[in-house]
PDB file of C-alpha atoms in Angstrom:
ATOM      1  CA  MET A   1      66.079 154.194 142.408  1.00 38.00           C
ATOM      2  CA  SER A   2      68.327 156.459 140.227  1.00 37.00           C
ATOM      3  CA  GLN A   3      65.161 158.070 138.861  1.00 43.00           C
ATOM      4  CA  SER A   4      63.539 158.820 142.348  1.00 59.00           C
ATOM      5  CA  LEU A   5      66.578 160.474 143.535  1.00 76.00           C
ATOM      6  CA  ALA A   6      67.112 162.679 140.610  1.00 79.00           C
ATOM      7  CA  ASP A   7      63.295 163.510 140.813  1.00 78.00           C
ATOM      8  CA  ARG A   8      63.718 164.266 144.368  1.00 79.00           C
ATOM      9  CA  ILE A   9      66.698 166.655 144.230  1.00 82.00           C
ATOM     10  CA  ARG A  10      64.637 168.491 141.178  1.00 82.00           C
ATOM     11  CA  GLY A  11      61.527 168.645 143.682  1.00 76.00           C
ATOM     12  CA  MET A  12      63.562 169.606 146.516  1.00 77.00           C
ATOM     13  CA  ALA A  13      65.201 172.650 143.889  1.00 80.00           C
ATOM     14  CA  GLN A  14      61.514 174.133 143.480  1.00 73.00           C
ATOM     15  CA  TYR A  15      61.759 175.289 146.818  1.00 70.00           C
ATOM     16  CA  LEU A  16      65.384 175.220 147.910  1.00 71.00           C
ATOM     17  CA  ASP A  17      67.296 177.619 146.032  1.00 74.00           C
ATOM     18  CA  ASP A  18      70.914 176.314 147.491  1.00 78.00           C
ATOM     19  CA  PRO A  19      72.225 173.240 146.158  1.00 81.00           C
ATOM     20  CA  HIS A  20      74.488 172.904 149.310  1.00 80.00           C
ATOM     21  CA  VAL A  21      71.271 172.822 151.675  1.00 76.00           C
ATOM     22  CA  ILE A  22      69.679 170.037 149.269  1.00 80.00           C
ATOM     23  CA  ALA A  23      73.066 168.139 149.235  1.00 79.00           C
ATOM     24  CA  LYS A  24      73.534 168.473 152.918  1.00 73.00           C
ATOM     25  CA  THR A  25      69.716 167.082 153.536  1.00 71.00           C
ATOM     26  CA  LEU A  26      70.230 164.094 151.302  1.00 73.00           C
ATOM     27  CA  GLY A  27      73.992 163.111 152.333  1.00 73.00           C
ATOM     28  CA  LEU A  28      75.276 163.603 148.747  1.00 79.00           C
ATOM     29  CA  GLU A  29      77.838 165.656 147.532  1.00 78.00           C
ATOM     30  CA  VAL A  30      77.280 169.451 146.201  1.00 80.00           C
ATOM     31  CA  SER A  31      78.868 168.043 142.847  1.00 78.00           C
ATOM     32  CA  ILE A  32      76.009 165.645 142.303  1.00 83.00           C
ATOM     33  CA  VAL A  33      73.130 167.799 143.008  1.00 83.00           C
ATOM     34  CA  GLU A  34      74.512 170.625 140.717  1.00 82.00           C
ATOM     35  CA  GLY A  35      75.295 168.137 138.288  1.00 80.00           C
ATOM     36  CA  VAL A  36      71.761 166.840 138.323  1.00 83.00           C
ATOM     37  CA  LEU A  37      69.854 170.062 138.255  1.00 83.00           C
ATOM     38  CA  SER A  38      72.303 171.527 135.251  1.00 78.00           C
ATOM     39  CA  GLY A  39      71.653 168.054 133.225  1.00 76.00           C
ATOM     40  CA  ALA A  40      75.343 167.081 133.415  1.00 71.00           C
ATOM     41  CA  ILE A  41      74.811 163.916 135.315  1.00 77.00           C
ATOM     42  CA  PRO A  42      71.902 162.074 133.377  1.00 74.00           C
ATOM     43  CA  ASP A  43      69.256 160.209 135.508  1.00 73.00           C
ATOM     44  CA  GLU A  44      70.721 156.957 134.316  1.00 69.00           C
ATOM     45  CA  ALA A  45      73.956 157.700 136.105  1.00 69.00           C
ATOM     46  CA  LEU A  46      72.414 157.600 139.471  1.00 71.00           C
ATOM     47  CA  GLU A  47      71.266 153.780 138.723  1.00 65.00           C
ATOM     48  CA  ASN A  48      71.908 151.997 141.861  1.00 61.00           C
ATOM     49  CA  TYR A  49      73.157 154.691 143.716  1.00 64.00           C
ATOM     50  CA  ASN A  50      73.002 154.100 147.509  1.00 60.00           C
ATOM     51  CA  ILE A  51      73.616 156.926 149.804  1.00 57.00           C
ATOM     52  CA  ALA A  52      74.534 154.660 152.615  1.00 54.00           C
ATOM     53  CA  LYS A  53      77.880 153.521 150.625  1.00 53.00           C
ATOM     54  CA  PRO A  54      80.994 155.341 149.996  1.00 47.00           C
ATOM     55  CA  ALA A  55      80.889 155.255 146.547  1.00 47.00           C
ATOM     56  CA  GLU A  56      80.699 158.736 144.716  1.00 49.00           C
ATOM     57  CA  ILE A  57      79.877 159.884 141.244  1.00 47.00           C
ATOM     58  CA  LYS A  58      82.077 162.659 139.983  1.00 48.00           C
ATOM     59  CA  ILE A  59      82.472 163.916 136.323  1.00 43.00           C
ATOM     60  CA  VAL A  60      86.265 163.639 135.069  1.00 43.00           C
ATOM     61  CA  GLU A  61      87.365 163.729 131.491  1.00 42.00           C
ATOM     62  CA  GLN A  62      84.412 165.284 129.437  1.00 39.00           C
ATOM     63  CA  LYS A  63      81.815 163.419 131.619  1.00 37.00           C
ATOM     64  CA  ARG A  64      83.241 160.081 132.379  1.00 40.00           C
ATOM     65  CA  PHE A  65      81.510 158.772 135.411  1.00 39.00           C
ATOM     66  CA  ILE A  66      83.532 157.135 137.666  1.00 42.00           C
ATOM     67  CA  ARG A  67      81.979 155.153 140.905  1.00 44.00           C
ATOM     68  CA  SER A  68      84.690 155.564 143.622  1.00 58.00           C
ATOM     69  CA  ARG A  69      85.695 158.001 146.359  1.00 86.00           C
ATOM     70  CA  ALA A  70      89.331 159.492 145.869  1.00 90.00           C
ATOM     71  CA  ILE A  71      91.068 160.405 149.279  1.00 94.00           C
ATOM     72  CA  GLY A  72      93.713 162.548 149.326  1.00 95.00           C
ATOM     73  CA  VAL A  73      96.524 163.281 151.912  1.00 97.00           C
ATOM     74  CA  VAL A  74      98.426 166.096 151.867  1.00 96.00           C
ATOM     75  CA  THR A  75     100.591 167.049 154.746  1.00 95.00           C
ATOM     76  CA  THR A  76     103.101 169.488 156.745  1.00 94.00           C
ATOM     77  CA  ASN A  77     105.332 166.527 157.623  1.00 90.00           C
ATOM     78  CA  ASN A  78     105.705 163.879 154.536  1.00 88.00           C
ATOM     79  CA  TYR A  79     106.390 160.993 157.106  1.00 92.00           C
ATOM     80  CA  GLU A  80     103.533 161.633 159.286  1.00 94.00           C
ATOM     81  CA  GLY A  81     101.345 161.989 156.067  1.00 95.00           C
ATOM     82  CA  SER A  82     102.564 158.796 154.388  1.00 95.00           C
ATOM     83  CA  LEU A  83     101.779 156.975 157.807  1.00 96.00           C
ATOM     84  CA  LEU A  84      98.121 158.301 158.360  1.00 97.00           C
ATOM     85  CA  THR A  85      97.385 157.356 154.664  1.00 97.00           C
ATOM     86  CA  ALA A  86      98.759 153.734 155.085  1.00 97.00           C
ATOM     87  CA  TYR A  87      96.567 153.287 158.746  1.00 97.00           C
ATOM     88  CA  LEU A  88      93.555 154.750 156.827  1.00 97.00           C
ATOM     89  CA  ALA A  89      93.740 152.538 154.067  1.00 97.00           C
ATOM     90  CA  ALA A  90      94.693 149.390 155.987  1.00 97.00           C
ATOM     91  CA  ASN A  91      91.956 149.898 158.584  1.00 96.00           C
ATOM     92  CA  LEU A  92      89.169 150.795 156.393  1.00 96.00           C
ATOM     93  CA  ALA A  93      89.903 147.472 154.225  1.00 95.00           C
ATOM     94  CA  ASN A  94      90.043 145.546 157.447  1.00 95.00           C
ATOM     95  CA  GLN A  95      86.441 146.618 158.403  1.00 93.00           C
ATOM     96  CA  VAL A  96      84.476 146.356 155.293  1.00 92.00           C
ATOM     97  CA  SER A  97      83.931 144.116 152.144  1.00 90.00           C
ATOM     98  CA  TYR A  98      84.458 146.097 149.065  1.00 90.00           C
ATOM     99  CA  ASP A  99      88.126 146.606 147.553  1.00 91.00           C
ATOM    100  CA  VAL A 100      90.295 149.475 148.617  1.00 94.00           C
ATOM    101  CA  ALA A 101      93.315 150.872 146.765  1.00 93.00           C
ATOM    102  CA  LEU A 102      96.087 152.986 148.075  1.00 94.00           C
ATOM    103  CA  ALA A 103      98.051 155.095 145.290  1.00 91.00           C
ATOM    104  CA  ASP A 104     101.441 156.412 146.458  1.00 90.00           C
ATOM    105  CA  PHE A 105     102.086 159.088 144.091  1.00 86.00           C
ATOM    106  CA  ASN A 106     105.128 160.752 146.143  1.00 84.00           C
ATOM    107  CA  GLU A 107     108.138 161.219 144.590  1.00 82.00           C
ATOM    108  CA  LEU A 108     109.921 158.938 147.320  1.00 83.00           C
ATOM    109  CA  PRO A 109     107.260 156.526 147.990  1.00 85.00           C
ATOM    110  CA  VAL A 110     107.098 154.824 151.019  1.00 89.00           C
ATOM    111  CA  GLN A 111     103.967 152.637 151.194  1.00 91.00           C
ATOM    112  CA  PRO A 112     105.710 149.467 150.569  1.00 89.00           C
ATOM    113  CA  THR A 113     107.800 149.671 153.683  1.00 90.00           C
ATOM    114  CA  LEU A 114     104.521 151.176 155.866  1.00 93.00           C
ATOM    115  CA  LEU A 115     102.210 148.379 154.774  1.00 92.00           C
ATOM    116  CA  ASN A 116     104.898 145.771 155.339  1.00 89.00           C
ATOM    117  CA  ILE A 117     105.142 144.181 152.252  1.00 85.00           C
ATOM    118  CA  ASN A 118     108.712 144.864 151.448  1.00 71.00           C
ATOM    119  CA  ASN A 119     110.199 141.204 151.228  1.00 66.00           C
ATOM    120  CA  ALA A 120     110.897 139.600 148.252  1.00 54.00           C
ATOM    121  CA  ASP A 121     107.929 137.224 147.929  1.00 58.00           C
ATOM    122  CA  ASP A 122     105.598 140.141 148.267  1.00 59.00           C
ATOM    123  CA  ALA A 123     107.024 141.941 145.603  1.00 56.00           C
ATOM    124  CA  ALA A 124     104.386 141.236 143.290  1.00 59.00           C
ATOM    125  CA  SER A 125     101.991 142.860 145.475  1.00 63.00           C
ATOM    126  CA  ILE A 126     103.237 146.388 144.209  1.00 70.00           C
ATOM    127  CA  ASN A 127     102.225 147.463 141.016  1.00 70.00           C
ATOM    128  CA  PHE A 128     104.777 149.890 139.188  1.00 65.00           C
ATOM    129  CA  LEU A 129     102.735 152.010 136.935  1.00 64.00           C
ATOM    130  CA  PHE A 130     104.883 153.886 134.831  1.00 63.00           C
ATOM    131  CA  SER A 131     104.067 153.936 131.325  1.00 61.00           C
ATOM    132  CA  GLU A 132     104.048 156.421 128.646  1.00 58.00           C
ATOM    133  CA  ASP A 133     101.770 154.264 126.465  1.00 58.00           C
ATOM    134  CA  ASP A 134      99.257 152.265 128.588  1.00 57.00           C
ATOM    135  CA  ASP A 135      96.747 153.050 131.415  1.00 63.00           C
ATOM    136  CA  PHE A 136      95.986 150.693 134.103  1.00 67.00           C
ATOM    137  CA  LYS A 137      92.462 148.576 133.154  1.00 67.00           C
ATOM    138  CA  GLU A 138      92.418 146.159 135.536  1.00 71.00           C
ATOM    139  CA  LYS A 139      92.560 145.196 139.159  1.00 77.00           C
ATOM    140  CA  GLY A 140      96.058 144.937 141.028  1.00 78.00           C
ATOM    141  CA  LYS A 141      97.240 142.244 143.045  1.00 80.00           C
ATOM    142  CA  TYR A 142      96.201 142.174 146.701  1.00 86.00           C
ATOM    143  CA  HIS A 143      98.388 143.000 149.916  1.00 90.00           C
ATOM    144  CA  PRO A 144      99.318 139.421 151.322  1.00 88.00           C
ATOM    145  CA  THR A 145      97.168 139.826 154.487  1.00 90.00           C
ATOM    146  CA  ILE A 146      94.881 142.308 153.929  1.00 93.00           C
ATOM    147  CA  LYS A 147      93.027 140.777 151.036  1.00 89.00           C
ATOM    148  CA  ASN A 148      90.999 143.688 149.779  1.00 93.00           C
ATOM    149  CA  LEU A 149      93.957 145.855 149.850  1.00 94.00           C
ATOM    150  CA  SER A 150      95.835 146.806 147.114  1.00 92.00           C
ATOM    151  CA  LEU A 151      98.972 149.240 146.547  1.00 90.00           C
ATOM    152  CA  PHE A 152      99.712 151.184 143.581  1.00 88.00           C
ATOM    153  CA  LEU A 153     102.905 153.410 142.860  1.00 83.00           C
ATOM    154  CA  GLY A 154     103.486 156.035 140.337  1.00 78.00           C
ATOM    155  CA  THR A 155     107.212 156.003 139.674  1.00 76.00           C
ATOM    156  CA  THR A 156     109.980 153.685 141.287  1.00 71.00           C
ATOM    157  CA  ASN A 157     112.834 156.591 140.908  1.00 77.00           C
ATOM    158  CA  ILE A 158     113.387 160.086 140.588  1.00 81.00           C
ATOM    159  CA  THR A 159     114.191 160.530 137.066  1.00 81.00           C
ATOM    160  CA  GLN A 160     110.982 158.826 136.123  1.00 78.00           C
ATOM    161  CA  ASN A 161     109.124 161.173 138.531  1.00 79.00           C
ATOM    162  CA  GLN A 162     110.619 163.971 136.722  1.00 80.00           C
ATOM    163  CA  VAL A 163     109.313 163.039 133.193  1.00 79.00           C
ATOM    164  CA  MET A 164     106.040 161.790 134.302  1.00 79.00           C
ATOM    165  CA  SER A 165     103.406 164.263 133.335  1.00 79.00           C
ATOM    166  CA  ASP A 166     100.599 165.524 135.673  1.00 80.00           C
ATOM    167  CA  GLU A 167      98.043 164.154 133.151  1.00 79.00           C
ATOM    168  CA  LYS A 168      99.576 160.536 133.400  1.00 80.00           C
ATOM    169  CA  ILE A 169      98.922 160.612 136.980  1.00 82.00           C
ATOM    170  CA  ILE A 170      95.265 161.674 136.825  1.00 81.00           C
ATOM    171  CA  SER A 171      94.900 159.217 134.068  1.00 80.00           C
ATOM    172  CA  LEU A 172      96.318 156.506 136.552  1.00 82.00           C
ATOM    173  CA  LEU A 173      93.943 157.528 139.298  1.00 83.00           C
ATOM    174  CA  VAL A 174      90.837 157.380 137.129  1.00 80.00           C
ATOM    175  CA  ASP A 175      91.708 154.169 136.080  1.00 81.00           C
ATOM    176  CA  ILE A 176      92.218 152.811 139.651  1.00 84.00           C
ATOM    177  CA  GLY A 177      88.782 154.444 140.776  1.00 81.00           C
ATOM    178  CA  THR A 178      87.213 152.499 137.953  1.00 80.00           C
ATOM    179  CA  ASN A 179      87.964 149.276 139.897  1.00 84.00           C
ATOM    180  CA  TYR A 180      87.838 149.942 143.375  1.00 89.00           C
ATOM    181  CA  SER A 181      84.923 151.856 145.635  1.00 89.00           C
ATOM    182  CA  VAL A 182      87.757 153.831 147.784  1.00 93.00           C
ATOM    183  CA  VAL A 183      91.396 154.869 146.667  1.00 93.00           C
ATOM    184  CA  PHE A 184      93.556 156.603 148.945  1.00 95.00           C
ATOM    185  CA  ILE A 185      96.049 158.839 147.516  1.00 94.00           C
ATOM    186  CA  ASP A 186      99.515 159.525 149.268  1.00 94.00           C
ATOM    187  CA  CYS A 187      99.676 163.104 147.442  1.00 91.00           C
ATOM    188  CA  PRO A 188     102.642 164.169 145.609  1.00 83.00           C
ATOM    189  CA  ASN A 189     104.534 167.506 146.421  1.00 79.00           C
ATOM    190  CA  THR A 190     103.408 170.710 145.907  1.00 86.00           C
ATOM    191  CA  PHE A 191     103.875 171.098 142.518  1.00 85.00           C
ATOM    192  CA  ARG A 192     101.522 168.717 141.264  1.00 87.00           C
ATOM    193  CA  TRP A 193      98.851 170.027 143.594  1.00 91.00           C
ATOM    194  CA  LYS A 194      97.273 172.166 141.016  1.00 89.00           C
ATOM    195  CA  THR A 195      96.279 169.113 138.885  1.00 85.00           C
ATOM    196  CA  VAL A 196      95.958 166.526 141.186  1.00 88.00           C
ATOM    197  CA  LEU A 197      93.749 168.006 144.035  1.00 91.00           C
ATOM    198  CA  PRO A 198      90.676 169.208 142.625  1.00 88.00           C
ATOM    199  CA  PHE A 199      90.418 165.353 141.299  1.00 85.00           C
ATOM    200  CA  MET A 200      89.973 164.545 144.962  1.00 89.00           C
ATOM    201  CA  ASP A 201      86.485 163.752 146.319  1.00 88.00           C
ATOM    202  CA  PHE A 202      87.660 164.142 150.134  1.00 92.00           C
ATOM    203  CA  LEU A 203      90.963 166.014 151.184  1.00 95.00           C
ATOM    204  CA  ILE A 204      92.711 165.479 154.524  1.00 96.00           C
ATOM    205  CA  VAL A 205      95.288 167.944 155.510  1.00 97.00           C
ATOM    206  CA  ALA A 206      98.154 166.222 158.194  1.00 97.00           C
ATOM    207  CA  VAL A 207      99.274 169.131 160.280  1.00 97.00           C
ATOM    208  CA  ASP A 208     101.783 168.504 162.817  1.00 97.00           C
ATOM    209  CA  GLN A 209     101.396 170.164 166.128  1.00 97.00           C
ATOM    210  CA  SER A 210     104.804 171.383 165.994  1.00 96.00           C
ATOM    211  CA  LEU A 211     105.089 175.425 165.329  1.00 96.00           C
ATOM    212  CA  ILE A 212     107.013 174.680 161.950  1.00 96.00           C
ATOM    213  CA  GLY A 213     103.963 172.516 161.177  1.00 96.00           C
ATOM    214  CA  LEU A 214     101.002 174.830 161.975  1.00 96.00           C
ATOM    215  CA  ARG A 215     103.018 177.745 159.802  1.00 96.00           C
ATOM    216  CA  ARG A 216     103.450 175.030 156.970  1.00 96.00           C
ATOM    217  CA  TYR A 217      99.495 174.611 157.242  1.00 97.00           C
ATOM    218  CA  ALA A 218      98.703 178.389 157.080  1.00 96.00           C
ATOM    219  CA  LEU A 219     100.646 178.013 153.477  1.00 96.00           C
ATOM    220  CA  ILE A 220      98.953 174.970 152.619  1.00 96.00           C
ATOM    221  CA  TYR A 221      95.560 176.446 153.410  1.00 97.00           C
ATOM    222  CA  SER A 222      96.148 179.576 151.347  1.00 96.00           C
ATOM    223  CA  TYR A 223      96.971 177.586 148.316  1.00 95.00           C
ATOM    224  CA  ILE A 224      94.520 175.285 148.302  1.00 95.00           C
ATOM    225  CA  ASP A 225      91.830 178.274 148.751  1.00 95.00           C
ATOM    226  CA  THR A 226      93.234 179.406 145.510  1.00 94.00           C
ATOM    227  CA  LEU A 227      92.489 176.001 143.890  1.00 92.00           C
ATOM    228  CA  ASN A 228      88.707 176.316 145.565  1.00 91.00           C
ATOM    229  CA  VAL A 229      88.969 173.065 147.263  1.00 92.00           C
ATOM    230  CA  THR A 230      88.673 173.753 150.817  1.00 94.00           C
ATOM    231  CA  ASP A 231      84.908 172.740 150.821  1.00 91.00           C
ATOM    232  CA  ARG A 232      86.186 169.146 150.452  1.00 91.00           C
ATOM    233  CA  ALA A 233      89.005 169.508 153.158  1.00 94.00           C
ATOM    234  CA  SER A 234      89.579 168.785 156.640  1.00 95.00           C
ATOM    235  CA  VAL A 235      92.319 168.349 159.231  1.00 97.00           C
ATOM    236  CA  VAL A 236      93.810 165.791 161.216  1.00 97.00           C
ATOM    237  CA  LEU A 237      96.348 166.892 164.108  1.00 97.00           C
ATOM    238  CA  VAL A 238      99.120 164.705 164.416  1.00 97.00           C
ATOM    239  CA  ASN A 239     101.920 164.058 167.296  1.00 97.00           C
ATOM    240  CA  ASP A 240      99.708 165.260 169.929  1.00 96.00           C
ATOM    241  CA  GLY A 241     101.839 164.975 172.879  1.00 95.00           C
ATOM    242  CA  GLN A 242     105.501 165.063 171.455  1.00 94.00           C
ATOM    243  CA  THR A 243     107.739 167.069 173.540  1.00 94.00           C
ATOM    244  CA  ASN A 244     107.735 170.780 172.624  1.00 94.00           C
ATOM    245  CA  ASN A 245     104.586 170.393 170.211  1.00 96.00           C
ATOM    246  CA  VAL A 246     101.615 172.516 170.784  1.00 95.00           C
ATOM    247  CA  PRO A 247      98.765 171.261 172.864  1.00 96.00           C
ATOM    248  CA  ALA A 248      95.788 169.983 170.710  1.00 95.00           C
ATOM    249  CA  VAL A 249      93.556 172.850 172.090  1.00 95.00           C
ATOM    250  CA  ASP A 250      95.804 175.607 170.952  1.00 96.00           C
ATOM    251  CA  ALA A 251      96.488 173.703 167.605  1.00 96.00           C
ATOM    252  CA  ARG A 252      92.698 173.628 166.838  1.00 95.00           C
ATOM    253  CA  LYS A 253      92.553 177.264 167.956  1.00 95.00           C
ATOM    254  CA  TYR A 254      95.062 178.127 165.246  1.00 95.00           C
ATOM    255  CA  ILE A 255      93.480 175.824 162.717  1.00 96.00           C
ATOM    256  CA  HIS A 256      90.277 177.889 163.623  1.00 94.00           C
ATOM    257  CA  MET A 257      91.777 181.128 162.888  1.00 94.00           C
ATOM    258  CA  THR A 258      93.437 179.995 159.533  1.00 94.00           C
ATOM    259  CA  GLY A 259      90.477 179.249 157.474  1.00 89.00           C
ATOM    260  CA  ASN A 260      88.555 177.016 160.144  1.00 86.00           C
ATOM    261  CA  LEU A 261      88.628 173.718 158.282  1.00 93.00           C
ATOM    262  CA  PRO A 262      87.111 170.980 160.417  1.00 94.00           C
ATOM    263  CA  VAL A 263      89.474 169.214 162.498  1.00 95.00           C
ATOM    264  CA  ILE A 264      88.457 165.389 162.422  1.00 95.00           C
ATOM    265  CA  GLY A 265      91.015 163.792 164.407  1.00 95.00           C
ATOM    266  CA  VAL A 266      93.823 164.264 166.854  1.00 97.00           C
ATOM    267  CA  LEU A 267      96.598 161.398 166.322  1.00 97.00           C
ATOM    268  CA  PRO A 268      99.041 160.857 169.649  1.00 97.00           C
ATOM    269  CA  TYR A 269     102.553 160.662 169.054  1.00 96.00           C
ATOM    270  CA  ASP A 270     103.458 156.878 169.537  1.00 94.00           C
ATOM    271  CA  THR A 271     106.838 155.356 168.143  1.00 93.00           C
ATOM    272  CA  VAL A 272     104.779 152.015 168.041  1.00 94.00           C
ATOM    273  CA  VAL A 273     102.738 152.640 165.206  1.00 94.00           C
ATOM    274  CA  ARG A 274     106.222 153.236 163.065  1.00 93.00           C
ATOM    275  CA  LYS A 275     106.829 149.721 163.102  1.00 93.00           C
ATOM    276  CA  PRO A 276     105.122 148.329 160.041  1.00 92.00           C
ATOM    277  CA  GLU A 277     104.008 144.959 161.754  1.00 92.00           C
ATOM    278  CA  ASN A 278     101.623 147.064 164.092  1.00 93.00           C
ATOM    279  CA  ILE A 279      99.343 148.438 161.633  1.00 94.00           C
ATOM    280  CA  LEU A 280      96.115 146.557 162.746  1.00 94.00           C
ATOM    281  CA  LYS A 281      97.486 146.564 166.152  1.00 92.00           C
ATOM    282  CA  PRO A 282      94.871 147.880 168.707  1.00 93.00           C
ATOM    283  CA  GLY A 283      95.658 150.956 170.593  1.00 93.00           C
ATOM    284  CA  LYS A 284      94.885 154.619 170.826  1.00 95.00           C
ATOM    285  CA  TYR A 285      96.492 155.736 167.453  1.00 96.00           C
ATOM    286  CA  GLN A 286      94.375 153.216 165.576  1.00 94.00           C
ATOM    287  CA  ALA A 287      91.378 153.971 167.893  1.00 95.00           C
ATOM    288  CA  GLU A 288      91.896 157.537 166.548  1.00 96.00           C
ATOM    289  CA  ILE A 289      92.136 156.281 163.028  1.00 97.00           C
ATOM    290  CA  ASN A 290      88.767 154.143 163.284  1.00 95.00           C
ATOM    291  CA  ASN A 291      87.140 157.655 164.573  1.00 94.00           C
ATOM    292  CA  ILE A 292      88.342 159.537 161.641  1.00 95.00           C
ATOM    293  CA  LEU A 293      87.193 156.596 158.958  1.00 94.00           C
ATOM    294  CA  ARG A 294      83.695 156.822 160.864  1.00 92.00           C
ATOM    295  CA  GLN A 295      83.634 160.515 160.071  1.00 90.00           C
ATOM    296  CA  ILE A 296      84.280 159.815 156.764  1.00 89.00           C
ATOM    297  CA  PHE A 297      82.351 156.619 155.627  1.00 86.00           C
ATOM    298  CA  THR A 298      78.856 156.648 157.157  1.00 76.00           C
ATOM    299  CA  ASP A 299      78.641 152.619 156.428  1.00 71.00           C
ATOM    300  CA  LEU A 300      81.021 152.118 159.307  1.00 70.00           C
TER     301      LEU A 300
END
């Protein structure tokens, strides 16, 4: 299958000059098409590659091929971004058979609370990955109730975060990516974006529908545009219907005028979802989460 896919890419390139068109036609990432055509990705790297599955191939650290999909979430509102990341990871893992990881690399990590694994009996499910010498080479321990979901934290306190290098974060993400089909990243704050965001295969910008949230989105868009990652970015609007927030139709117009990233979801304001025990509970919020997942993962 690997040879036929690579041959198909090269064959299409004979009459299609644009790698983006080839990628869209085949349902591939542009980087894969460009890698095959340039020779950076050898045919054997596509062995067993299945377009219908969410695994991706990317080049990291001198042509190291990683079979994973890294999905990052940045936000205009830290809590809403972390909540969205937790719901995406938990609900994807609850629907698929492959292993899913969530890496919380925020300066103040909150995913243990959002995933409801804070009590002492489940503390072992949390892997604290702070080390200057060793990288993480194995699978972590699974969530106590979502059996194919694992959680990883970059640091456990502010002092550790201040001395943790960007390169270390990427190294940890690469190592996690070798063991999981999908890794959701609750992204750190802006001062690490230059290093971390280009690593992502897919980037979600969670935009609060307040006037402040939309203003912050404009600043975020301007910066990620300088990083050349807007081609892999989408928007999820959050807190739709909250008092004094901008209606979704107007927020969409603003997004359209400010770079026109695709809006792949509108999450309603809902206090129920803020209770960790409700992370898999059916409702309008979770229904929209699943709609977002179906747009990212064709195997759903």
